[in-house]
Amino acid sequence: MQPITITLDGREVSGYPGMTILELAKESGIDIPTLCHDPQLTSVGACRVCLVEDERNGALLASCVAPIASGMVINTHSPRVMERRKTIVKLMLASHPDSCLVCDKGNRCQLRQIASDLGIGLVELQRIPQMASIEEVNPFLERDLSKCILCAKCIRACQELVVEGAIDYFQRGFTTIPATLNNLPLENSECTFCGTCVALCPTGALMEKDRTYGGTTKSMTETTCPFCGCGCSICLEIKDNQVVRVIPGKEDSVNHGALCVRGSYGCDFVNSPDRLTKPLVKRDNTFEEVSWEEALEQAATGFKRIKDKRGSDGLAVLGSSKCTNEDNYVLQRFARCVLGTNNIDNGSRLYNSATRTGLGYSIGFPCTTNYLGALGQSEIIIVIGANPDSSAPVVGYAIKRAVKYKSAKLVLIDPRQTKLSSFACLWLRPNVGTDVALLNTLAKVIVDEALLDEEYVARKTDDFEALTKALERYSLEYAEAITGVPAEDIRSVARLYGKATQPAIVYGTGITQQRGGTDSVRAIANLALLTGHIERGGIYALQRENNGQGACDMGVLPDFLPGYQNVADAQTRTKFQERWKVDLPADPGLSAMEMLERAKSGKINGLYIVGENPCLSFPHSGLITKALASLDFLVVQDMFLTETAKLANVVLPAASFAEKDGTFTNFEGRVNRVRKAIEPMGESLPDWEIVARLADKMGCPLPFSSLQDVMSEIEELVPSYEAYSDYERQDELAYGETGRTYGRQLLKGFARFSPIEYTPQAGERKSGYPFTLLTGTTLYHFGTGSRSSRSLRLKKFSPQSFVEIGETDARKLGVSHGDKVSVISRVSKLATSARIIDGLPEGTLFMPISFAEAPVNELFDIALDSETKAPLMKACSVKVEKIPLP
Amino acid sequence: MDKEEITGELDLAQINAIVSEYSQHKWALIPLLQKIQSELGYIPPQSIPLIARSLGLFPSQVQGVISFYTQLYTQPRGRKIVRVCRGTACHVRGGKTILKLVKQHLGLEEGETSPDLEYTLETVACIGVCALAPNIVVGDHVHGHMNPKKAEQLFRNREGRG
Ligand code: SF4
Ligand code: SF4
Ligand code: SF4
Ligand code: FES
Ligand code: FES
């Protein structure tokens, strides 16, 4: 491309064709004020504040939309430009309300900033009165449209970044406002309260509501969202050691300047009065606050006693998919080197092990194969068993963006109606538990119609014959009979996927938590391998929690040392033994569920739980509680006195993500920085430090006196984390292919097909329990809710548990919206209220996890997936009874 | 179910038919809206989500377009549109009073339609026959040199039914 040279404020500068004057000015260090422009959004040239003049013909141009043309002589600050700019801003101020003086946006308001930069004092124009604000009951954001300058940033943010389209211009002329459909309050619209528009609004027209703490921010810290596996970059605004506000972080990150409601409004759990500020020790069944010294002494003595009496096998450790990589690394070293056991696992066992085992087997590494931004290049996106709009919102945004603005075609495979349904070109609703049959049939069509990439298959894969043989019985008719999906649709999807050049598959817990989840994951991998698409569009394996990926990478697993190095392999063990200078236990340890089972039968006597709440997160919570209560000794390390912590002998107060440094690894395998923004609450400490102190107390100090020590060891011992702590380098990396731990190339260079058989789950629906209950997250809550229920605004917005019932079923049951009902399974029952919706197939119910008052996991019997040892929690048979009004 | 809901349902079936003719072409929005309006006399708000879905737009976008164009309506319109001129010439000759009287006679405010769908009241800036000021237009018919008496005669039959 030929560079274009223009004169900018008297200097010759050059840029490339298509560049706007604003972009070139920015590059040349010239500051032009803007109100309606944002690099993440399409430019509309609505506010005219950015105008500049072309000296040759006197034309005034909006620099944010005007492209550079050779020979231009542009003045950005000439007297004429300044005069015009002032007038424009004055006109805006003239229609601004008096409440501007007390506006909470105050010093952050860009309109006021620009006005003061321009030296505007009194506005001599006649004031134009504006309409009053809109009544909203939601606790997240409020609109005072009398302060709206019609820059349309909110509209574009909602349409282009979040792809919700909740608001657009309404009316024309003086009465124009950004409005929802029928101009209703936001809570009655499509709005998901992601806060993206609030962060972008230049004035006080959109503001966050119900803040617990006011005042002007004193400092800002870039860090990573602690909720889901997307790993959004967020910016914490701090005053007086309190998180005052959260806004989207770096533009150049997975989230592209957007967030979801949890990231924007859920982080106030950090300042919750429920935070543990001192160590607790239980005496006579009540907790007493004690010093760290004493608490650690108690914990160390307890573990030592069991180790001496029962040996290391009587002990176990449960790590956390919410803690940092460094916390987890130190924890696994503690388990292996100090306690001397491989009985260590983490909470992601519940939803992630199918991916680990399935993808690990098929392609050699257990992680998403491509980065999220690449979804925009996929012409076909298949979403199966995932509801990213609530479980991984930023992935949801990316999918919707691809469909809406890049003309990608979405194939949705989900029995439930989700927000993505209306974006799908094909929506397949297979019977629950029949994914393998569907996926195998897709593979068969691809083989039969020769849509496979023969060269790739020959060069890079094993076991192709075994696969084709196993696929023989999966005819379209057979699949239709099992899955209930029309044969025609199955064929269409296979063709779409087979013929596309860079199609992607996205899956989530709807796959991994089902019975046979590992098989489904392998069947998905088969599809991507057959077509060679694994190296192009790839597979996106969603992670539920912020560091589910990292906890596993760090070896918080019973069978793997850090970096998935097999603990049973003598050579590997020797390597670690030499490095750590201890003897390592040779046998793989117990998985999370197994630990708890053995606790009940008295074979595990001491347990150390860090940042997990199995009493709510694990199935059949009644049994889990019993198991934990029967332990000799339980130490729980958490931010809150959770249901699990209440059972502990010693409770150690942990610092929150905002109070420590470290890293999280997101679902893409990208290592994101966590930065300390405030001092830890009370006496709480970062998890890794507590673990290290405990090791000291037990007389086996670990060689970590600073976070950097931990990081250096990770870099040395965990493949693909080399040089990850070099933040300078990382911060320079543009968001994209780079910066992830796993590249798109397969690590081992070859991959394996897995012949998978569909096994019908006959008799699954026990007689008398006619409904299949599906579970999942909701957008407004997270995990078991130990954090989100302590976020005031999230709690206020969606405080009650519910069960979703399809219209037809509701009619048959005689249940209407809001009725109290009992949901009863073979092992337990709970009371909740009914929500009637029209997107569920008959015989299917949905309930969110995350509500302590209705712990859904209670309903599930403990059934372990034979291969992954993960408890199966996604579906269970239940019946529903209406609770008569008293 | 009252009568209005029945009309609502009938409309939707008809709208669906029209919408499917135009589906999946974003550029088809304006012609589609015009077609619906010409067949139903207005664009029922309940139809906005349908229209949006079929064209791959957001409902709020469709609403935005409808509200931008003054010739698109989301309310049913009367069989006779009464336009009272508020241009300068008519104003000078008492247009304001005429408007007040017409409002009284019809029992309607500007932009409103009578429940029996007989009349919609609107104002216009100037209809180009200033010589006859003050003017009102009923349907296609211009009534010039309006005065209170004539206004009363025009709408006498409406008295008390507004
Ligand atoms: S509400 Fe804010 S972002 Fe939206 S148009 Fe008005 S000023 Fe711009
Ligand atoms: S909060 Fe999010 S979803 Fe709601 S209007 Fe703003 S951008 Fe749209
Ligand atoms: S999408 Fe996930 S990571 Fe991003 S803000 Fe929401 S909860 Fe946080
Ligand atoms: S910033 Fe260029 S017109 Fe608003
Ligand atoms: S002002 Fe009324 S017709 Fe011209």
XYZ file of N, CA and C in Angstrom, chain A residues 385-502:
354
model
N -24.133 -28.232 23.555
C -24.087 -28.403 25.009
C -23.464 -27.230 25.724
N -23.706 -26.051 25.245
C -23.153 -24.885 25.919
C -24.157 -23.748 25.829
N -24.249 -23.005 26.899
C -25.092 -21.823 26.899
C -24.209 -20.635 27.250
N -23.331 -20.284 26.323
C -22.311 -19.292 26.663
C -22.896 -17.973 27.142
N -24.127 -17.657 26.755
C -24.669 -16.384 27.197
C -24.723 -16.273 28.710
N -24.826 -17.410 29.405
C -24.727 -17.292 30.855
C -23.456 -17.911 31.409
N -22.919 -18.951 30.791
C -21.757 -19.591 31.402
C -20.452 -18.922 30.997
N -20.392 -18.368 29.809
C -19.167 -17.716 29.335
C -19.584 -16.571 28.416
N -20.159 -15.520 29.020
C -20.824 -14.481 28.226
C -19.983 -13.897 27.094
N -18.703 -13.725 27.346
C -17.886 -13.091 26.332
C -17.731 -13.998 25.094
N -17.787 -15.297 25.307
C -17.797 -16.216 24.179
C -19.130 -16.068 23.446
N -20.202 -15.905 24.223
C -21.506 -15.661 23.612
C -21.460 -14.425 22.719
N -20.847 -13.348 23.220
C -20.768 -12.121 22.422
C -20.013 -12.407 21.122
N -18.906 -13.146 21.239
C -18.075 -13.398 20.056
C -18.852 -14.205 19.011
N -19.635 -15.167 19.485
C -20.418 -15.981 18.553
C -21.462 -15.105 17.870
N -22.158 -14.298 18.650
C -23.205 -13.453 18.071
C -22.600 -12.425 17.115
N -21.423 -11.912 17.472
C -20.760 -10.959 16.569
C -20.434 -11.621 15.246
N -19.921 -12.858 15.328
C -19.551 -13.553 14.098
C -20.786 -13.743 13.214
N -21.915 -14.104 13.855
C -23.123 -14.352 13.077
C -23.663 -13.052 12.491
N -23.691 -12.038 13.311
C -24.377 -10.824 12.898
C -23.529 -9.953 11.965
N -22.248 -9.894 12.240
C -21.440 -8.949 11.463
C -20.431 -9.599 10.533
N -20.213 -10.930 10.682
C -19.259 -11.590 9.785
C -19.961 -12.665 8.970
N -21.261 -12.649 8.965
C -22.115 -13.641 8.290
C -21.705 -15.082 8.527
N -21.243 -15.397 9.729
C -21.033 -16.807 10.064
C -22.392 -17.468 10.223
N -22.452 -18.780 9.982
C -23.690 -19.521 10.217
C -23.544 -20.276 11.533
N -24.566 -20.157 12.364
C -24.529 -20.829 13.659
C -25.404 -22.076 13.633
N -24.812 -23.201 14.046
C -25.594 -24.420 14.238
C -25.652 -24.642 15.738
N -26.857 -24.618 16.289
C -27.003 -24.782 17.726
C -27.534 -26.176 18.013
N -26.823 -26.903 18.854
C -27.289 -28.238 19.228
C -27.571 -28.205 20.713
N -28.833 -28.094 21.073
C -29.211 -27.914 22.464
C -30.706 -28.161 22.609
N -31.094 -29.022 23.535
C -32.536 -29.218 23.709
C -33.230 -27.977 24.249
N -32.480 -27.159 24.996
C -33.071 -25.969 25.611
C -33.001 -24.791 24.680
N -33.997 -23.952 24.737
C -33.910 -22.691 24.010
C -32.988 -21.759 24.767
N -32.042 -21.174 24.075
C -31.156 -20.225 24.733
C -31.170 -18.940 23.915
N -30.434 -17.966 24.389
C -30.393 -16.705 23.644
C -29.813 -16.904 22.255
N -29.000 -17.932 22.098
C -28.400 -18.152 20.789
C -29.401 -18.712 19.778
N -30.516 -19.283 20.268
C -31.445 -19.922 19.339
C -31.830 -18.993 18.204
N -32.068 -17.724 18.526
C -32.555 -16.828 17.492
C -31.432 -16.409 16.540
N -30.191 -16.760 16.854
C -29.091 -16.450 15.945
C -28.749 -17.644 15.060
N -29.369 -18.797 15.357
C -28.955 -20.029 14.687
C -29.610 -20.175 13.324
N -28.863 -20.700 12.350
C -29.494 -21.012 11.076
C -30.074 -22.408 11.160
N -29.502 -23.243 12.025
C -30.077 -24.567 12.263
C -30.036 -24.821 13.752
N -31.147 -25.248 14.300
C -31.204 -25.526 15.731
C -31.650 -26.969 15.906
N -30.733 -27.812 16.345
C -31.035 -29.222 16.539
C -31.320 -29.458 18.007
N -32.396 -30.188 18.278
C -32.736 -30.423 19.687
C -32.739 -31.911 19.988
N -31.552 -32.502 20.140
C -31.490 -33.938 20.385
C -32.039 -34.287 21.765
N -32.541 -35.521 21.886
C -32.960 -35.987 23.202
C -31.764 -35.954 24.135
N -32.055 -35.660 25.399
C -30.960 -35.549 26.370
C -30.161 -36.856 26.405
N -28.856 -36.762 26.351
C -27.999 -37.941 26.477
C -27.730 -38.675 25.170
N -28.086 -38.079 24.022
C -27.866 -38.783 22.758
C -26.819 -38.086 21.885
N -26.014 -37.232 22.496
C -25.031 -36.477 21.714
C -24.082 -37.365 20.919
N -23.639 -38.467 21.540
C -22.664 -39.318 20.857
C -23.250 -39.855 19.552
N -24.501 -40.290 19.598
C -25.118 -40.818 18.389
C -25.154 -39.743 17.311
N -25.494 -38.535 17.722
C -25.573 -37.437 16.761
C -24.198 -37.137 16.168
N -23.199 -37.049 17.037
C -21.849 -36.692 16.577
C -21.272 -37.783 15.683
N -21.504 -39.053 16.065
C -21.018 -40.152 15.224
C -21.644 -40.097 13.840
N -22.920 -39.769 13.810
C -23.595 -39.731 12.513
C -23.047 -38.589 11.660
N -22.770 -37.480 12.286
C -22.144 -36.386 11.533
C -20.833 -36.878 10.919
N -20.047 -37.613 11.727
C -18.768 -38.122 11.238
C -18.995 -39.082 10.073
N -20.034 -39.894 10.212
C -20.285 -40.881 9.144
C -20.646 -40.193 7.838
N -21.497 -39.186 7.921
C -21.863 -38.481 6.686
C -20.607 -37.879 6.056
N -19.752 -37.337 6.895
C -18.525 -36.715 6.379
C -17.643 -37.753 5.671
N -17.564 -38.941 6.259
C -16.774 -40.000 5.618
C -17.475 -40.463 4.337
N -18.773 -40.757 4.449
C -19.518 -41.280 3.288
C -19.513 -40.314 2.121
N -19.640 -39.055 2.399
C -19.728 -38.093 1.309
C -18.353 -37.532 0.956
N -17.328 -38.196 1.454
C -15.947 -37.825 1.135
C -15.657 -36.347 1.404
N -16.167 -35.877 2.538
C -15.902 -34.481 2.907
C -14.688 -34.384 3.815
N -13.988 -35.504 3.966
C -12.864 -35.464 4.906
C -11.588 -34.970 4.220
N -10.640 -34.613 5.046
C -9.360 -34.121 4.548
C -8.405 -35.312 4.569
N -8.378 -36.038 3.440
C -7.644 -37.308 3.423
C -6.170 -37.114 3.716
N -5.656 -36.051 3.188
C -4.227 -35.815 3.371
C -3.903 -35.628 4.853
N -4.732 -34.830 5.509
C -4.500 -34.591 6.933
C -4.620 -35.894 7.715
N -5.690 -36.634 7.413
C -5.930 -37.878 8.142
C -4.742 -38.825 7.973
N -4.239 -38.914 6.753
C -3.133 -39.835 6.497
C -1.862 -39.370 7.201
N -1.633 -38.110 7.168
C -0.364 -37.588 7.658
C -0.317 -37.454 9.180
N -1.450 -37.059 9.774
C -1.383 -36.648 11.175
C -2.134 -37.530 12.170
N -2.884 -38.511 11.684
C -3.739 -39.215 12.658
C -3.540 -40.726 12.664
N -3.953 -41.332 13.775
C -3.955 -42.785 13.921
C -5.388 -43.283 14.057
N -5.542 -44.569 13.856
C -6.797 -45.270 14.164
C -7.982 -44.873 13.285
N -7.714 -44.472 12.059
C -8.813 -44.086 11.177
C -9.702 -45.288 10.840
N -9.067 -46.442 10.581
C -9.871 -47.623 10.211
C -10.808 -48.009 11.344
N -10.270 -48.005 12.547
C -11.099 -48.366 13.696
C -12.311 -47.440 13.775
N -12.069 -46.182 13.470
C -13.176 -45.226 13.532
C -14.228 -45.553 12.482
N -13.802 -45.702 11.223
C -14.788 -45.925 10.162
C -15.591 -47.188 10.439
N -14.927 -48.176 11.001
C -15.626 -49.410 11.310
C -16.709 -49.133 12.360
N -16.316 -48.406 13.376
C -17.264 -48.128 14.453
C -18.419 -47.259 13.982
N -18.172 -46.488 12.951
C -19.224 -45.568 12.499
C -20.289 -46.265 11.661
N -19.981 -47.491 11.226
C -20.861 -48.152 10.249
C -22.343 -48.098 10.604
N -22.648 -48.368 11.860
C -24.087 -48.476 12.147
C -24.788 -47.126 12.279
N -24.043 -46.027 12.211
C -24.696 -44.737 12.444
C -25.296 -44.133 11.181
N -26.314 -44.823 10.693
C -27.007 -44.286 9.516
C -27.880 -43.120 9.964
N -28.278 -42.320 9.006
C -29.132 -41.174 9.330
C -30.436 -41.606 9.981
N -30.980 -42.731 9.485
C -32.268 -43.187 10.019
C -32.108 -43.591 11.491
N -31.004 -44.322 11.731
C -30.717 -44.766 13.088
C -30.596 -43.548 14.013
N -29.857 -42.565 13.540
C -29.637 -41.379 14.367
C -30.939 -40.638 14.618
N -31.751 -40.555 13.577
C -33.010 -39.843 13.751
C -33.855 -40.526 14.820
N -33.872 -41.858 14.766
C -34.680 -42.596 15.732
C -34.178 -42.360 17.152
N -32.875 -42.292 17.334
C -32.348 -42.145 18.694
C -32.419 -40.700 19.188
N -31.994 -39.803 18.334
C -31.840 -38.434 18.815
C -33.104 -37.605 18.666
N -33.986 -38.047 17.775
C -35.177 -37.250 17.525
C -34.905 -36.072 16.601
N -33.702 -35.982 16.080
C -33.386 -34.886 15.160
C -33.618 -35.375 13.734
N -34.340 -34.617 12.926
C -34.598 -35.047 11.541
C -33.298 -35.357 10.782
N -33.308 -36.488 10.053
C -32.123 -36.915 9.301
C -31.620 -35.800 8.395
N -32.550 -35.101 7.815
C -32.190 -34.026 6.882
C -31.301 -32.970 7.560
N -31.685 -32.632 8.790
C -30.906 -31.624 9.518
C -29.510 -32.131 9.839
N -29.429 -33.404 10.213
C -28.118 -33.966 10.549
C -27.221 -33.896 9.313
N -27.798 -34.291 8.163
C -26.996 -34.262 6.946
C -26.548 -32.833 6.622
N -27.468 -31.890 6.771
C -27.113 -30.494 6.467
C -25.935 -30.043 7.310
N -25.986 -30.353 8.621
C -24.923 -29.897 9.504
C -23.600 -30.530 9.086
N -23.632 -31.837 8.786
C -22.397 -32.517 8.380
C -21.824 -31.859 7.135
N -22.689 -31.529 6.204
C -22.194 -30.907 4.968
C -21.650 -29.507 5.223
N -22.388 -28.756 6.018
C -21.914 -27.409 6.330
C -20.522 -27.470 6.948
N -20.407 -28.361 7.923
C -19.136 -28.447 8.635
C -18.038 -28.988 7.722
N -18.375 -30.026 6.986
C -17.373 -30.671 6.133
C -16.865 -29.751 5.038
N -17.729 -28.939 4.482
C -17.343 -28.130 3.334
C -16.725 -26.783 3.699
N -16.942 -26.364 4.933
C -16.426 -25.047 5.311
C -14.895 -25.072 5.362
N -14.292 -23.897 5.287
C -12.832 -23.887 5.330
C -12.288 -23.725 6.744
N -13.005 -23.007 7.596
C -12.462 -22.805 8.940
C -13.564 -22.852 9.992
